[in-house]
PDB file of C-alpha atoms and ligand atoms in Angstrom:
ATOM      1  CA  UNK I 734      33.703  -8.773  55.903  1.00  0.00           C
ATOM      2  CA  UNK I 735      30.421 -10.038  57.296  1.00  0.00           C
ATOM      3  CA  UNK I 736      29.832 -13.509  58.729  1.00  0.00           C
ATOM      4  CA  UNK I 737      27.800 -14.516  55.680  1.00  0.00           C
ATOM      5  CA  UNK I 738      30.539 -13.331  53.330  1.00  0.00           C
ATOM      6  CA  UNK I 739      33.174 -15.150  55.377  1.00  0.00           C
ATOM      7  CA  UNK I 740      31.285 -18.419  55.320  1.00  0.00           C
ATOM      8  CA  UNK I 741      30.472 -18.237  51.613  1.00  0.00           C
ATOM      9  CA  UNK I 742      34.043 -17.458  50.726  1.00  0.00           C
ATOM     10  CA  UNK I 743      35.371 -20.238  52.931  1.00  0.00           C
ATOM     11  CA  UNK I 744      32.937 -22.758  51.460  1.00  0.00           C
ATOM     12  CA  UNK I 745      33.902 -21.819  47.929  1.00  0.00           C
ATOM     13  CA  UNK I 746      37.512 -22.673  48.815  1.00  0.00           C
ATOM     14  CA  UNK I 747      36.838 -25.976  50.597  1.00  0.00           C
ATOM     15  CA  UNK I 748      36.793 -29.207  48.588  1.00  0.00           C
ATOM     16  CA  UNK I 749      33.218 -30.485  48.253  1.00  0.00           C
ATOM     17  CA  UNK I 750      33.749 -33.611  50.336  1.00  0.00           C
ATOM     18  CA  UNK I 751      35.035 -31.712  53.386  1.00  0.00           C
ATOM     19  CA  UNK I 752      32.492 -31.005  56.122  1.00  0.00           C
ATOM     20  CA  UNK I 753      32.683 -27.561  57.653  1.00  0.00           C
ATOM     21  CA  UNK I 754      31.862 -27.259  61.349  1.00  0.00           C
ATOM     22  CA  UNK I 755      31.282 -23.564  62.063  1.00  0.00           C
ATOM     23  CA  UNK I 756      32.632 -23.082  65.580  1.00  0.00           C
ATOM     24  CA  UNK I 757      30.292 -20.626  67.277  1.00  0.00           C
ATOM     25  CA  UNK I 758      31.488 -20.876  70.902  1.00  0.00           C
ATOM     26  CA  UNK I 759      31.147 -17.578  72.833  1.00  0.00           C
ATOM     27  CA  UNK I 760      29.217 -16.078  69.895  1.00  0.00           C
ATOM     28  CA  UNK I 761      25.626 -14.806  70.241  1.00  0.00           C
ATOM     29  CA  UNK I 762      22.580 -16.331  68.555  1.00  0.00           C
ATOM     30  CA  UNK I 763      22.340 -13.533  66.020  1.00  0.00           C
ATOM     31  CA  UNK I 764      25.791 -14.441  64.671  1.00  0.00           C
ATOM     32  CA  UNK I 765      24.775 -18.096  64.377  1.00  0.00           C
ATOM     33  CA  UNK I 766      21.564 -17.075  62.619  1.00  0.00           C
ATOM     34  CA  UNK I 767      23.508 -15.009  60.124  1.00  0.00           C
ATOM     35  CA  UNK I 768      25.502 -18.114  59.197  1.00  0.00           C
ATOM     36  CA  UNK I 769      22.328 -20.243  59.307  1.00  0.00           C
ATOM     37  CA  UNK I 770      20.643 -17.918  56.838  1.00  0.00           C
ATOM     38  CA  UNK I 771      23.332 -18.664  54.249  1.00  0.00           C
ATOM     39  CA  UNK I 772      22.118 -22.282  54.429  1.00  0.00           C
ATOM     40  CA  UNK I 773      24.722 -23.550  56.855  1.00  0.00           C
ATOM     41  CA  UNK I 774      23.505 -26.106  59.413  1.00  0.00           C
ATOM     42  CA  UNK I 775      26.561 -27.561  61.177  1.00  0.00           C
ATOM     43  CA  UNK I 776      27.809 -25.722  64.273  1.00  0.00           C
ATOM     44  CA  UNK I 777      30.374 -26.582  66.923  1.00  0.00           C
ATOM     45  CA  UNK I 778      30.498 -25.598  70.589  1.00  0.00           C
ATOM     46  CA  UNK I 779      32.913 -26.507  73.365  1.00  0.00           C
ATOM     47  CA  UNK I 780      30.713 -26.020  76.456  1.00  0.00           C
ATOM     48  CA  UNK I 781      27.723 -28.274  76.984  1.00  0.00           C
ATOM     49  CA  UNK I 782      25.609 -25.723  78.848  1.00  0.00           C
ATOM     50  CA  UNK I 783      26.184 -22.999  76.272  1.00  0.00           C
ATOM     51  CA  UNK I 784      25.417 -25.418  73.438  1.00  0.00           C
ATOM     52  CA  UNK I 785      22.231 -26.616  75.135  1.00  0.00           C
ATOM     53  CA  UNK I 786      20.961 -23.086  75.606  1.00  0.00           C
ATOM     54  CA  UNK I 787      21.605 -22.346  71.929  1.00  0.00           C
ATOM     55  CA  UNK I 788      19.919 -25.602  70.917  1.00  0.00           C
ATOM     56  CA  UNK I 789      16.832 -24.542  72.890  1.00  0.00           C
ATOM     57  CA  UNK I 790      16.706 -21.087  71.332  1.00  0.00           C
ATOM     58  CA  UNK I 791      17.709 -21.704  67.714  1.00  0.00           C
ATOM     59  CA  UNK I 792      16.134 -23.604  64.777  1.00  0.00           C
ATOM     60  CA  UNK I 793      15.892 -27.326  65.394  1.00  0.00           C
ATOM     61  CA  UNK I 794      17.467 -28.393  62.104  1.00  0.00           C
ATOM     62  CA  UNK I 795      20.894 -27.238  63.285  1.00  0.00           C
ATOM     63  CA  UNK I 796      23.349 -30.100  63.789  1.00  0.00           C
ATOM     64  CA  UNK I 797      25.214 -29.441  67.029  1.00  0.00           C
ATOM     65  CA  UNK I 798      28.745 -30.823  67.372  1.00  0.00           C
ATOM     66  CA  UNK I 799      30.430 -30.958  70.771  1.00  0.00           C
ATOM     67  CA  UNK I 800      34.071 -30.246  70.027  1.00  0.00           C
ATOM     68  CA  UNK I 801      35.372 -29.526  73.527  1.00  0.00           C
ATOM     69  CA  UNK I 802      36.460 -31.646  76.451  1.00  0.00           C
ATOM     70  CA  UNK I 803      33.421 -33.468  77.823  1.00  0.00           C
ATOM     71  CA  UNK I 804      32.726 -33.857  81.537  1.00  0.00           C
ATOM     72  CA  UNK I 805      30.862 -37.055  82.237  1.00  0.00           C
ATOM     73  CA  UNK I 806      28.307 -35.469  84.547  1.00  0.00           C
ATOM     74  CA  UNK I 807      27.187 -33.131  81.746  1.00  0.00           C
ATOM     75  CA  UNK I 808      26.587 -35.691  79.006  1.00  0.00           C
ATOM     76  CA  UNK I 809      22.951 -35.938  80.091  1.00  0.00           C
ATOM     77  CA  UNK I 810      22.260 -32.352  79.015  1.00  0.00           C
ATOM     78  CA  UNK I 811      23.154 -32.972  75.375  1.00  0.00           C
ATOM     79  CA  UNK I 812      22.170 -36.625  74.938  1.00  0.00           C
ATOM     80  CA  UNK I 813      18.792 -35.725  73.502  1.00  0.00           C
ATOM     81  CA  UNK I 814      20.065 -33.736  70.551  1.00  0.00           C
ATOM     82  CA  UNK I 815      23.853 -33.779  70.023  1.00  0.00           C
ATOM     83  CA  UNK I 816      24.811 -34.758  66.475  1.00  0.00           C
ATOM     84  CA  UNK I 817      28.473 -35.686  66.936  1.00  0.00           C
ATOM     85  CA  UNK I 818      30.815 -35.679  69.946  1.00  0.00           C
ATOM     86  CA  UNK I 819      34.389 -35.027  68.791  1.00  0.00           C
ATOM     87  CA  UNK I 820      36.367 -35.218  72.016  1.00  0.00           C
ATOM     88  CA  UNK I 821      35.811 -38.716  73.431  1.00  0.00           C
ATOM     89  CA  UNK I 822      38.990 -39.762  75.185  1.00  0.00           C
ATOM     90  CA  UNK I 823      38.113 -42.558  77.594  1.00  0.00           C
ATOM     91  CA  UNK I 824      36.063 -45.709  77.940  1.00  0.00           C
ATOM     92  CA  UNK I 825      34.488 -44.234  81.073  1.00  0.00           C
ATOM     93  CA  UNK I 826      33.145 -41.305  79.085  1.00  0.00           C
ATOM     94  CA  UNK I 827      31.952 -43.600  76.317  1.00  0.00           C
ATOM     95  CA  UNK I 828      30.042 -45.661  78.897  1.00  0.00           C
ATOM     96  CA  UNK I 829      28.263 -42.558  80.141  1.00  0.00           C
ATOM     97  CA  UNK I 830      27.361 -41.543  76.579  1.00  0.00           C
ATOM     98  CA  UNK I 831      26.024 -45.066  75.985  1.00  0.00           C
ATOM     99  CA  UNK I 832      23.917 -44.840  79.129  1.00  0.00           C
ATOM    100  CA  UNK I 833      22.445 -41.432  78.284  1.00  0.00           C
ATOM    101  CA  UNK I 834      21.889 -42.329  74.628  1.00  0.00           C
ATOM    102  CA  UNK I 835      19.861 -45.359  75.734  1.00  0.00           C
ATOM    103  CA  UNK I 836      17.594 -43.152  77.832  1.00  0.00           C
ATOM    104  CA  UNK I 837      16.718 -41.211  74.705  1.00  0.00           C
ATOM    105  CA  UNK I 838      16.569 -44.254  72.509  1.00  0.00           C
ATOM    106  CA  UNK I 839      19.257 -42.816  70.258  1.00  0.00           C
ATOM    107  CA  UNK I 840      22.545 -43.878  68.794  1.00  0.00           C
ATOM    108  CA  UNK I 841      25.086 -41.122  69.422  1.00  0.00           C
ATOM    109  CA  UNK I 842      27.972 -40.839  66.979  1.00  0.00           C
ATOM    110  CA  UNK I 843      31.388 -40.105  68.471  1.00  0.00           C
ATOM    111  CA  UNK I 844      34.952 -39.420  67.421  1.00  0.00           C
ATOM    112  CA  UNK I 845      37.885 -40.528  69.533  1.00  0.00           C
ATOM    113  CA  UNK I 846      40.318 -37.748  70.264  1.00  0.00           C
ATOM    114  CA  UNK I 847      43.933 -38.662  69.668  1.00  0.00           C
ATOM    115  CA  UNK I 848      46.786 -36.829  71.323  1.00  0.00           C
ATOM    116  CA  UNK I 849      49.050 -35.567  68.535  1.00  0.00           C
ATOM    117  CA  UNK I 850      50.354 -32.236  69.840  1.00  0.00           C
ATOM    118  CA  UNK I 851      53.562 -31.629  71.725  1.00  0.00           C
ATOM    119  CA  UNK I 852      51.761 -29.672  74.426  1.00  0.00           C
ATOM    120  CA  UNK I 853      50.504 -31.874  77.219  1.00  0.00           C
ATOM    121  CA  UNK I 854      47.536 -29.582  77.772  1.00  0.00           C
ATOM    122  CA  UNK I 855      45.694 -31.119  74.845  1.00  0.00           C
ATOM    123  CA  UNK I 856      43.515 -34.095  75.671  1.00  0.00           C
ATOM    124  CA  UNK I 857      43.453 -37.377  73.859  1.00  0.00           C
ATOM    125  CA  UNK I 858      44.391 -41.014  73.636  1.00  0.00           C
ATOM    126  CA  UNK I 859      47.685 -42.408  72.432  1.00  0.00           C
ATOM    127  CA  UNK I 860      47.810 -45.222  69.911  1.00  0.00           C
ATOM    128  CA  UNK I 861      47.927 -47.996  72.528  1.00  0.00           C
ATOM    129  CA  UNK I 862      44.980 -46.583  74.421  1.00  0.00           C
ATOM    130  CA  UNK I 863      43.089 -46.280  71.158  1.00  0.00           C
ATOM    131  CA  UNK I 864      43.734 -49.910  70.324  1.00  0.00           C
ATOM    132  CA  UNK I 865      42.712 -51.195  73.705  1.00  0.00           C
ATOM    133  CA  UNK I 866      39.540 -49.109  73.709  1.00  0.00           C
ATOM    134  CA  UNK I 867      38.463 -50.240  70.256  1.00  0.00           C
ATOM    135  CA  UNK I 868      39.080 -53.889  71.063  1.00  0.00           C
ATOM    136  CA  UNK I 869      37.624 -53.905  74.577  1.00  0.00           C
ATOM    137  CA  UNK I 870      34.619 -56.104  75.239  1.00  0.00           C
ATOM    138  CA  UNK I 871      32.950 -53.180  76.925  1.00  0.00           C
ATOM    139  CA  UNK I 872      33.078 -51.063  73.795  1.00  0.00           C
ATOM    140  CA  UNK I 873      32.211 -53.970  71.521  1.00  0.00           C
ATOM    141  CA  UNK I 874      29.068 -54.704  73.498  1.00  0.00           C
ATOM    142  CA  UNK I 875      27.766 -51.125  73.362  1.00  0.00           C
ATOM    143  CA  UNK I 876      24.616 -50.600  71.348  1.00  0.00           C
ATOM    144  CA  UNK I 877      23.918 -46.866  71.542  1.00  0.00           C
ATOM    145  CA  UNK I 878      27.246 -45.266  70.698  1.00  0.00           C
ATOM    146  CA  UNK I 879      28.971 -45.497  67.384  1.00  0.00           C
ATOM    147  CA  UNK I 880      32.567 -44.461  66.857  1.00  0.00           C
ATOM    148  CA  UNK I 881      32.669 -42.983  63.383  1.00  0.00           C
ATOM    149  CA  UNK I 882      36.139 -41.463  63.277  1.00  0.00           C
ATOM    150  CA  UNK I 883      39.018 -39.695  64.950  1.00  0.00           C
ATOM    151  CA  UNK I 884      39.801 -36.121  65.955  1.00  0.00           C
ATOM    152  CA  UNK I 885      43.001 -34.325  66.780  1.00  0.00           C
ATOM    153  CA  UNK I 886      44.461 -30.898  67.473  1.00  0.00           C
ATOM    154  CA  UNK I 887      47.924 -29.943  66.321  1.00  0.00           C
ATOM    155  CA  UNK I 888      50.407 -27.992  68.404  1.00  0.00           C
ATOM    156  CA  UNK I 889      49.709 -24.248  68.516  1.00  0.00           C
ATOM    157  CA  UNK I 890      52.799 -23.094  66.657  1.00  0.00           C
ATOM    158  CA  UNK I 891      53.902 -21.172  63.584  1.00  0.00           C
ATOM    159  CA  UNK I 892      56.035 -24.138  62.605  1.00  0.00           C
ATOM    160  CA  UNK I 893      54.037 -25.466  59.665  1.00  0.00           C
ATOM    161  CA  UNK I 894      56.196 -28.549  59.245  1.00  0.00           C
ATOM    162  CA  UNK I 895      55.515 -29.528  62.845  1.00  0.00           C
ATOM    163  CA  UNK I 896      51.767 -29.131  62.306  1.00  0.00           C
ATOM    164  CA  UNK I 897      51.940 -31.103  59.066  1.00  0.00           C
ATOM    165  CA  UNK I 898      53.832 -33.935  60.758  1.00  0.00           C
ATOM    166  CA  UNK I 899      51.212 -34.172  63.484  1.00  0.00           C
ATOM    167  CA  UNK I 900      48.304 -34.246  61.036  1.00  0.00           C
ATOM    168  CA  UNK I 901      50.049 -36.789  58.872  1.00  0.00           C
ATOM    169  CA  UNK I 902      50.646 -38.988  61.927  1.00  0.00           C
ATOM    170  CA  UNK I 903      46.941 -38.828  62.776  1.00  0.00           C
ATOM    171  CA  UNK I 904      46.003 -39.680  59.197  1.00  0.00           C
ATOM    172  CA  UNK I 905      48.245 -42.754  59.417  1.00  0.00           C
ATOM    173  CA  UNK I 906      46.534 -43.940  62.604  1.00  0.00           C
ATOM    174  CA  UNK I 907      43.170 -43.271  60.970  1.00  0.00           C
ATOM    175  CA  UNK I 908      44.019 -45.387  57.919  1.00  0.00           C
ATOM    176  CA  UNK I 909      45.345 -48.241  60.066  1.00  0.00           C
ATOM    177  CA  UNK I 910      42.179 -48.366  62.184  1.00  0.00           C
ATOM    178  CA  UNK I 911      39.930 -47.873  59.171  1.00  0.00           C
ATOM    179  CA  UNK I 912      41.280 -50.995  57.511  1.00  0.00           C
ATOM    180  CA  UNK I 913      40.015 -52.955  60.523  1.00  0.00           C
ATOM    181  CA  UNK I 914      36.880 -50.930  61.214  1.00  0.00           C
ATOM    182  CA  UNK I 915      35.101 -49.872  58.041  1.00  0.00           C
ATOM    183  CA  UNK I 916      32.737 -47.661  60.102  1.00  0.00           C
ATOM    184  CA  UNK I 917      35.478 -45.102  60.591  1.00  0.00           C
ATOM    185  CA  UNK I 918      34.781 -42.377  58.060  1.00  0.00           C
ATOM    186  CA  UNK I 919      35.472 -39.039  59.686  1.00  0.00           C
ATOM    187  CA  UNK I 920      38.847 -37.472  60.336  1.00  0.00           C
ATOM    188  CA  UNK I 921      38.241 -34.202  62.186  1.00  0.00           C
ATOM    189  CA  UNK I 922      41.347 -32.048  62.001  1.00  0.00           C
ATOM    190  CA  UNK I 923      42.064 -28.439  61.124  1.00  0.00           C
ATOM    191  CA  UNK I 924      41.056 -25.064  62.602  1.00  0.00           C
ATOM    192  CA  UNK I 925      41.242 -21.465  61.321  1.00  0.00           C
ATOM    193  CA  UNK I 926      45.026 -21.351  61.430  1.00  0.00           C
ATOM    194  CA  UNK I 927      45.846 -24.779  60.053  1.00  0.00           C
ATOM    195  CA  UNK I 928      42.897 -26.170  58.086  1.00  0.00           C
ATOM    196  CA  UNK I 929      44.646 -25.898  54.720  1.00  0.00           C
ATOM    197  CA  UNK I 930      47.484 -28.132  55.918  1.00  0.00           C
ATOM    198  CA  UNK I 931      44.961 -30.470  57.563  1.00  0.00           C
ATOM    199  CA  UNK I 932      43.091 -30.904  54.270  1.00  0.00           C
ATOM    200  CA  UNK I 933      46.321 -31.593  52.406  1.00  0.00           C
ATOM    201  CA  UNK I 934      47.052 -34.268  55.000  1.00  0.00           C
ATOM    202  CA  UNK I 935      43.694 -36.002  54.637  1.00  0.00           C
ATOM    203  CA  UNK I 936      41.164 -34.247  56.881  1.00  0.00           C
ATOM    204  CA  UNK I 937      37.482 -34.869  56.092  1.00  0.00           C
ATOM    205  CA  UNK I 938      36.060 -32.385  58.607  1.00  0.00           C
ATOM    206  CA  UNK I 939      37.379 -28.963  59.617  1.00  0.00           C
ATOM    207  CA  UNK I 940      36.356 -26.963  62.698  1.00  0.00           C
ATOM    208  CA  UNK I 941      36.566 -23.264  61.949  1.00  0.00           C
ATOM    209  CA  UNK I 942      35.601 -20.424  64.275  1.00  0.00           C
ATOM    210  CA  UNK I 943      37.481 -17.147  64.078  1.00  0.00           C
ATOM    211  CA  UNK I 944      37.809 -17.143  60.278  1.00  0.00           C
ATOM    212  CA  UNK I 945      34.006 -17.067  60.139  1.00  0.00           C
ATOM    213  CA  UNK I 946      32.852 -15.210  63.252  1.00  0.00           C
ATOM    214  CA  UNK I 947      35.903 -13.065  64.033  1.00  0.00           C
ATOM    215  CA  UNK I 948      38.127 -13.189  67.079  1.00  0.00           C
ATOM    216  CA  UNK I 949      36.560 -14.394  70.314  1.00  0.00           C
ATOM    217  CA  UNK I 950      36.305 -12.272  73.438  1.00  0.00           C
ATOM    218  CA  UNK I 951      36.685 -14.329  76.565  1.00  0.00           C
ATOM    219  CA  UNK I 952      35.353 -12.308  79.446  1.00  0.00           C
TER     220      UNK I 952
HETATM  221  C1  LIG P2474      37.755 -23.220  69.345  1.00  0.00           C
HETATM  222  C2  LIG P2474      38.028 -24.502  68.666  1.00  0.00           C
HETATM  223  C3  LIG P2474      38.152 -24.550  67.268  1.00  0.00           C
HETATM  224  C4  LIG P2474      38.069 -23.341  66.364  1.00  0.00           C
HETATM  225  O1  LIG P2474      39.156 -22.496  66.524  1.00  0.00           O
HETATM  226  P1  LIG P2474      39.464 -21.299  65.516  1.00  0.00           P
HETATM  227  O2  LIG P2474      40.912 -21.108  65.623  1.00  0.00           O
HETATM  228  O3  LIG P2474      38.670 -20.133  65.997  1.00  0.00           O
HETATM  229  O4  LIG P2474      39.039 -21.737  64.163  1.00  0.00           O
HETATM  230  C5  LIG P2474      38.367 -25.791  66.685  1.00  0.00           C
HETATM  231  N1  LIG P2474      38.462 -26.913  67.426  1.00  0.00           N
HETATM  232  C6  LIG P2474      38.349 -26.894  68.760  1.00  0.00           C
HETATM  233  C7  LIG P2474      38.465 -28.169  69.508  1.00  0.00           C
HETATM  234  C8  LIG P2474      38.133 -25.686  69.424  1.00  0.00           C
HETATM  235  O5  LIG P2474      38.041 -25.687  70.761  1.00  0.00           O
END
């Protein structure tokens, strides 16, 4: 099936209130344009330089989401245009985003990444770190970043119950924080292999790449 057929079919299956981030990392502009031409505008990338090049070359009404691990020294390249940063996992990084957002006179929306997987290769905060970040004076005095939700990645496993447990744990943390901070609206969880479980467990935003664009070739 073509990219446009994949995206249409996927959208017809997703509940209306779920945001689809089409993950286009490693894929060429023509693939992104094929999805764009179906009316889709929300794309996700995991490398800042690659995303910035695509932003320069592609239509300006695309909303670019940074879904990968963010290096502080590269925030400046995306501060002008990035729509949502999913993988914020430290106060230090948040401070850099605040600084760069100020330079562009913007408020940059961010999600805090929570560590829910068993693998220790996946980045993210634990619940205590989340609490101390959200209640720190440094965060509370920031004016140009806005934390609008949480993001997490489940363990890469065929064990669906494991994945479900991890998503349900993240949803619990989300609800707890949301009752204190009404600005938290987005729960970004679910990829090609596990988005159906993620939606059942309360996801509001799914990040889907290979189901739309096909397998990736890392050279
Ligand atoms: C690559 C990536 C995705 C998409 O993965 P697929 O399995 O291709 O859907 C989602 N989230 C993050 C953080 C990614 O890096």
